[in-house]
Coordinates of C-alpha atoms in Angstrom, one line a residue:
X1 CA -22.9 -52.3 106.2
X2 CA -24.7 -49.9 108.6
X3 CA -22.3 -50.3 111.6
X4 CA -19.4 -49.6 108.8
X5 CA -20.8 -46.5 107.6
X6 CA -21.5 -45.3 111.3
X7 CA -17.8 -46.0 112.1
X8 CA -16.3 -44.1 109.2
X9 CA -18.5 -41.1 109.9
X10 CA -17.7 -41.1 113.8
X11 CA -13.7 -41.5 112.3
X12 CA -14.0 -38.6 110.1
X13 CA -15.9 -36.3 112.7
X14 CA -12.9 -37.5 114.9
X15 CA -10.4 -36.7 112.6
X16 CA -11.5 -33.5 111.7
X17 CA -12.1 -32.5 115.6
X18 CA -7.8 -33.8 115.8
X19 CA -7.1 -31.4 113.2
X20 CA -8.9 -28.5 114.5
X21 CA -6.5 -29.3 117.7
X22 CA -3.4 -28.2 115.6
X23 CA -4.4 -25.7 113.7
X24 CA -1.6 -23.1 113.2
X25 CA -3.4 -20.3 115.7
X26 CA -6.4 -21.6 117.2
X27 CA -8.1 -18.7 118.8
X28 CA -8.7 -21.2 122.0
X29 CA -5.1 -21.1 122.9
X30 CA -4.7 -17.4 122.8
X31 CA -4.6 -15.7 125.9
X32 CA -4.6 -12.7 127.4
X33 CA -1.6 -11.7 129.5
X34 CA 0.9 -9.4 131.4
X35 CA 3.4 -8.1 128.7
X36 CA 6.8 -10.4 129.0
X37 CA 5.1 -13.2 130.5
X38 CA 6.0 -16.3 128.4
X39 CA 8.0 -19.1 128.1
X40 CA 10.1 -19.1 125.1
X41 CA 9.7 -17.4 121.5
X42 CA 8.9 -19.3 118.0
X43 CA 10.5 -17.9 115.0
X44 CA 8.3 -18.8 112.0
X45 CA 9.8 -18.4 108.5
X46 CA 7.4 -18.4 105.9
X47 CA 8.1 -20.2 102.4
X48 CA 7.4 -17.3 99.8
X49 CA 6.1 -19.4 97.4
X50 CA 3.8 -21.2 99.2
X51 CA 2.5 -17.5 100.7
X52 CA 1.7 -16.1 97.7
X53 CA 0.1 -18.8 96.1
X54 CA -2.4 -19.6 98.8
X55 CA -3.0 -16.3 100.7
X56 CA -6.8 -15.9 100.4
X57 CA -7.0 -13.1 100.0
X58 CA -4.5 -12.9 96.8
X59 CA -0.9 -12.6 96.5
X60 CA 0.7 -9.6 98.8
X61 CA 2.4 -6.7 96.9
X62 CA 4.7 -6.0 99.2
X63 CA 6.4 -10.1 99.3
X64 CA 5.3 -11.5 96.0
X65 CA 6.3 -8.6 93.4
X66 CA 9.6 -8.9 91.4
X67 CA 11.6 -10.1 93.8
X68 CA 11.9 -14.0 94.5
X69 CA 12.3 -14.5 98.3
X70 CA 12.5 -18.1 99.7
X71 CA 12.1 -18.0 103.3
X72 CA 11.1 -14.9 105.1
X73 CA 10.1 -14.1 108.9
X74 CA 6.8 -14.8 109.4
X75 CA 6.8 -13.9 112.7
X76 CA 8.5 -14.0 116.4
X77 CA 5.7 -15.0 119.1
X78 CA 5.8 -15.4 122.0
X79 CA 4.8 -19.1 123.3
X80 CA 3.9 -20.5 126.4
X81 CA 5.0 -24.1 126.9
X82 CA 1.4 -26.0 127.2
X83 CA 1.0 -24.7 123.6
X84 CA -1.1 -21.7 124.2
X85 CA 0.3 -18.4 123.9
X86 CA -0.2 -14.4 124.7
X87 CA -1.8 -12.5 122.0
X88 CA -3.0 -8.8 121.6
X89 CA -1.4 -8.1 125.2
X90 CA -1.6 -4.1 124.5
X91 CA -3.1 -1.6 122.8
X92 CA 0.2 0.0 121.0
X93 CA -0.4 0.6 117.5
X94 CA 2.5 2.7 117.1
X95 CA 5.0 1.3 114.1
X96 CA 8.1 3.8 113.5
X97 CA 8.5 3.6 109.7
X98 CA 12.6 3.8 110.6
X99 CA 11.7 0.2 112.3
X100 CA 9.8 -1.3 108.9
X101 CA 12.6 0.0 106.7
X102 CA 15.3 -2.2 109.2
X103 CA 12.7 -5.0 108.7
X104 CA 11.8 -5.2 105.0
X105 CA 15.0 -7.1 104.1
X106 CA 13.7 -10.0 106.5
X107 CA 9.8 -9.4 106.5
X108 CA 8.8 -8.0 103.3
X109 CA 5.4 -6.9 104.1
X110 CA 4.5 -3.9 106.0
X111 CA 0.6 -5.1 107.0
X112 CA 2.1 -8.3 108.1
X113 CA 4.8 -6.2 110.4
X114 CA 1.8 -4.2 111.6
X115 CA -0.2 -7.0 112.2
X116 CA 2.7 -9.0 114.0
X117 CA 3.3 -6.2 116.4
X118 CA -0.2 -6.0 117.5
X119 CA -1.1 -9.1 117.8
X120 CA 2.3 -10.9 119.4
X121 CA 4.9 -8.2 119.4
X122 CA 2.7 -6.5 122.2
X123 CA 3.2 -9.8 124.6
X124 CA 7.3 -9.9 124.2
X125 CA 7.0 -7.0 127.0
X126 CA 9.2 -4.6 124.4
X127 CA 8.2 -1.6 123.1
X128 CA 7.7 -1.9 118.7
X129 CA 11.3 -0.4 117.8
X130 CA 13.0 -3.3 120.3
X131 CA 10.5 -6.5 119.6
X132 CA 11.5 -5.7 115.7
X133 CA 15.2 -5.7 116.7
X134 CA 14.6 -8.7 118.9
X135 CA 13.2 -10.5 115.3
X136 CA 15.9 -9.5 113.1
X137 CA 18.4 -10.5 115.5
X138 CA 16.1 -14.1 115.8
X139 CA 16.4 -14.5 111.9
X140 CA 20.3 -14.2 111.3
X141 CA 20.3 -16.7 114.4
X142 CA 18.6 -19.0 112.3
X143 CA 20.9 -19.8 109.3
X144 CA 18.9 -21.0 105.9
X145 CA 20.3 -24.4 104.2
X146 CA 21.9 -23.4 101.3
X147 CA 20.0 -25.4 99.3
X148 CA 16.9 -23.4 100.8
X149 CA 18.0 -19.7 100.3
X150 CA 16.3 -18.8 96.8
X151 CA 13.1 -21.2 95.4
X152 CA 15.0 -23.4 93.4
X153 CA 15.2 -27.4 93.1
X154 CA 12.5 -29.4 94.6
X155 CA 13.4 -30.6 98.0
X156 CA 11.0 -33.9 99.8
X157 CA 9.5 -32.2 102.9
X158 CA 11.3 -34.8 104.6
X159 CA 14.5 -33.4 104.1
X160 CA 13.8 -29.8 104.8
X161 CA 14.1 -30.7 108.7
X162 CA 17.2 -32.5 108.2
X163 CA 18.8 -29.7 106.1
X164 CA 17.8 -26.8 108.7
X165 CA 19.4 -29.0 111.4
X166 CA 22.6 -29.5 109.5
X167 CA 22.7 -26.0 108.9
X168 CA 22.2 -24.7 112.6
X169 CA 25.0 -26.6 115.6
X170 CA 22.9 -27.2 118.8
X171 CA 19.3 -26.9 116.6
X172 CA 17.6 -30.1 117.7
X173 CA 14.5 -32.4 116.1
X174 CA 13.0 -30.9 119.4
X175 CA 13.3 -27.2 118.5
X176 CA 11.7 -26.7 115.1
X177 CA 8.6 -28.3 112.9
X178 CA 8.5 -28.2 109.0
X179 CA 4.2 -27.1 108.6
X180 CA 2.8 -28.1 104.9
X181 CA -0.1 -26.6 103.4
X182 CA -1.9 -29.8 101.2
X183 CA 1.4 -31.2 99.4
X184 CA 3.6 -27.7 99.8
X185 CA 6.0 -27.2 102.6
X186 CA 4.2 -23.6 103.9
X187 CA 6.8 -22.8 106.8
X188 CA 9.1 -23.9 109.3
X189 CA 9.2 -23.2 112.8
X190 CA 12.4 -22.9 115.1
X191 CA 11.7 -22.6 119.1
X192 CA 14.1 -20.2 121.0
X193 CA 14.7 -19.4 124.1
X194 CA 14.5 -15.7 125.8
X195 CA 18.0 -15.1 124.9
X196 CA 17.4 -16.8 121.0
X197 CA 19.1 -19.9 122.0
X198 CA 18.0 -22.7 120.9
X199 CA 15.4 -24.7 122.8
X200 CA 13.2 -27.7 122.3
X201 CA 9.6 -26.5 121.0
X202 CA 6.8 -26.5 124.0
X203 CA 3.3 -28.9 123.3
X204 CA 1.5 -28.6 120.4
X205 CA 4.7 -27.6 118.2
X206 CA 5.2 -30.3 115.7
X207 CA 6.1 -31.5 111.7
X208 CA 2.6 -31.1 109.9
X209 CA 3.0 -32.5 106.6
X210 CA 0.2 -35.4 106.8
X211 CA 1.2 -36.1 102.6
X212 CA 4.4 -38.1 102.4
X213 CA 4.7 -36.9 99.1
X214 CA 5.1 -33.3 100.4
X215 CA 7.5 -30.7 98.9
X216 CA 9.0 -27.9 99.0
X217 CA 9.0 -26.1 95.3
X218 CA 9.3 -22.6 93.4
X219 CA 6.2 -23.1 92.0
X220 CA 3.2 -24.0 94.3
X221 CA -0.4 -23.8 92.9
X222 CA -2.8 -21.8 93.9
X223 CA -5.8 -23.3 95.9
X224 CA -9.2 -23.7 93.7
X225 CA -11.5 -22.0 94.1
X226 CA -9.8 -18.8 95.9
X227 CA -12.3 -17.3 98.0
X228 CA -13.8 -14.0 96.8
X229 CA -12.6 -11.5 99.4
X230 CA -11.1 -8.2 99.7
X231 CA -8.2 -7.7 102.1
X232 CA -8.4 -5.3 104.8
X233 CA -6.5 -2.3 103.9
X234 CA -3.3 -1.5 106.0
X235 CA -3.6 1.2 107.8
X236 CA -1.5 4.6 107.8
X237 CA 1.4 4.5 109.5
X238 CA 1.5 6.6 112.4
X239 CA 4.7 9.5 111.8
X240 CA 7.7 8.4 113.8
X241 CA 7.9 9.3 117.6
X242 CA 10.1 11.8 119.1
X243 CA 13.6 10.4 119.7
X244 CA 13.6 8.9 123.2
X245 CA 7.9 -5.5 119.6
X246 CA 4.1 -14.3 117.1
X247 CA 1.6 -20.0 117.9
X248 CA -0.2 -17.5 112.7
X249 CA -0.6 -16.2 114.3

């Protein structure tokens, strides 16, 4: 009985020391780096529902108000192919507000925007108003099942793949992971190239959905307890310049 117990405890140190290995942005893997130096970009869509129901630190105003989205752009970031990636590569804090307005159809959250820039947008080697332009143009390359475009019916996590692959020519099993948060599909993940073509995904860039049950559903429950935090306020944007950019990350 004693060697049993000792081998499920060693097993369950393992398996939590595997998981911390693919955690969505272990701060191991980020690195600093020279601006445009990477390998290819991931395009993470968030699923709204998911989001709202199990952001810590409560719903955001901005993406879970009124309006219903289904998938939105979590973020573009720059990836380098061992599975690391560049983060926080500048100082630029400078945000246009002309460059959230273009951006709120897709990412529906100003601190996320100013958060994305900072930490990833600063790597793609562009300056704030071109990375966002470079993400926009990433999210209408990525076409949303149909089935997928509003939270409606139910759909298995296993099918969410297949459906994003039949939606997309030349989108491989390669190029995109489906990420689940307990039995909730949170996000999926499409790998693209320097030009947005579509590329298979670099190491460490793979389906998480460990519950086969797993789905993807307009109405996610919130995790129990929900931490007792306050959310950093978002700071002022800065006025716009004279005439004259993400693996959570």
């Amino acid at each position: 009985m004693g060697k049993t117990v000792m081998r499920s405890a060693v097993a369950a140190i393992l398996s939590v020391m595997v998981a911390g290995l693919f955690t969505a942005s272990p701060s191991w893997a980020q690195r600093r780096a020279e601006p445009g130096n990477f390998d290819y970009y991931l395009l993470s869509l968030s699923w709204t529902p998911t989001y709202c129901a199990r952001d810590k630190y409560g719903p955001d105003p901005d993406q879970c108000g009124d309006r219903k989205y289904g998938f939105v752009v979590h973020g573009l970031w720059p990836q380098y192919n061992d599975g690391s990636y560049p983060a926080t590569c500048t100082r630029d804090r400078n945000l246009p507000k002309a460059v959230v307005d273009q951006t709120m159809p897709v990412m529906p959250s100003v601190g996320l925007m100013m958060h994305e820039w900072r930490k990833h947008g600063t790597c793609s080697g562009l300056n704030a108003t071109d990375y966002f332009a470079k993400l926009r143009a990433a999210a209408s390359k990525v076409a949303i099942p149909e089935q997928l475009k509003v939270p409606g019916p139910t759909v298995p996590a296993t099918q969410v793949e297949r459906l994003f692959l039949e939606a997309n020519p030349g989108l491989t099993a390669e190029g995109v992971a489906v990420i689940c948060s307990r039995r909730d599909v949170a996000e999926v993940r499409v790998c693209l190239n320097k030009d947005l073509g579509f590329v298979a995904c670099g190491q460490k860039v793979v389906d998480r959905c460990r519950d086969r049950d797993a789905v993807l559903s307009p109405d996610v429950v919130a995790a129990q307890p929900r931490r007792s935090a306050t959310p950093p306020a978002a700071p002022a944007l800065p006025p716009a310049p004279a005439p004259a950019s993400v693996p959570a990350q």
